[in-house]
Amino acid sequence: MDPDALPTMEFGFPGPLRDRLVAAVLAGTKTTTSGLVAGYEYDGEPLPVAGLRLAVPDSAGRRVAVIELTEVRVVRLAEVDLRHAVDEGEGDESVAQWRATHEEFWHGPEIRAELGADFTVDDDTLIAAQRFRVLAVEPGH
């Protein structure tokens, strides 16, 4: 399985956040992630599907792992459950805590640069709730 031949799953933006998220993937504590359906639409990309294999790049762009999506659900933001929130491996202990940190990210300058300065999420915002497993980790990681 050649990571260079696979599409990528980028966690956050390069820098401390991505470094922390990729470390959690490699440690096995991050087994879910959430993407805005609006982001996929903006990028003109289809929503991911279960069975898709993806390379995980670090902040330097090195592909450090291969994951396989085992479940993809499109849910309203208000429907994200505790299991999904906890399994994101970011230390959130409640859905409210998970939502607060994700809203801060989604309302950040990088997302608004893509989706518009007035972009905001609410209960009805559609989320691609994805569950995955690590298939391979590149040597040295």
PDB file of N, CA and C in Angstrom, residues 32 61 75 78 91 97 120-121 130:
ATOM      1  N   THR A  32     -12.181   9.269  14.949  1.00  0.00           N
ATOM      2  CA  THR A  32     -13.239   9.942  14.195  1.00  0.00           C
ATOM      3  C   THR A  32     -12.772  11.344  13.835  1.00  0.00           C
ATOM      4  N   GLY A  61       3.876  18.004   5.235  1.00  0.00           N
ATOM      5  CA  GLY A  61       3.382  17.390   4.007  1.00  0.00           C
ATOM      6  C   GLY A  61       3.829  15.955   3.807  1.00  0.00           C
ATOM      7  N   VAL A  75     -24.721  14.188   9.157  1.00  0.00           N
ATOM      8  CA  VAL A  75     -25.642  14.525  10.234  1.00  0.00           C
ATOM      9  C   VAL A  75     -25.678  16.042  10.414  1.00  0.00           C
ATOM     10  N   ALA A  78     -26.373  19.529  15.251  1.00  0.00           N
ATOM     11  CA  ALA A  78     -27.094  19.249  16.495  1.00  0.00           C
ATOM     12  C   ALA A  78     -27.225  17.754  16.782  1.00  0.00           C
ATOM     13  N   GLY A  91      -9.780  15.354  23.580  1.00  0.00           N
ATOM     14  CA  GLY A  91      -9.951  15.647  24.987  1.00  0.00           C
ATOM     15  C   GLY A  91     -11.328  16.155  25.373  1.00  0.00           C
ATOM     16  N   GLN A  97     -18.712  20.680  24.735  1.00  0.00           N
ATOM     17  CA  GLN A  97     -17.287  21.038  24.670  1.00  0.00           C
ATOM     18  C   GLN A  97     -16.751  20.798  23.258  1.00  0.00           C
ATOM     19  N   THR A 120     -20.976  30.866   8.975  1.00  0.00           N
ATOM     20  CA  THR A 120     -21.217  30.469  10.359  1.00  0.00           C
ATOM     21  C   THR A 120     -21.926  29.117  10.368  1.00  0.00           C
ATOM     22  N   VAL A 121     -21.765  28.392  11.454  1.00  0.00           N
ATOM     23  CA  VAL A 121     -22.468  27.125  11.596  1.00  0.00           C
ATOM     24  C   VAL A 121     -23.599  27.284  12.596  1.00  0.00           C
ATOM     25  N   GLN A 130     -17.009  11.087  10.287  1.00  0.00           N
ATOM     26  CA  GLN A 130     -16.253   9.981   9.716  1.00  0.00           C
ATOM     27  C   GLN A 130     -15.531   9.191  10.808  1.00  0.00           C
TER      28      GLN A 130
END
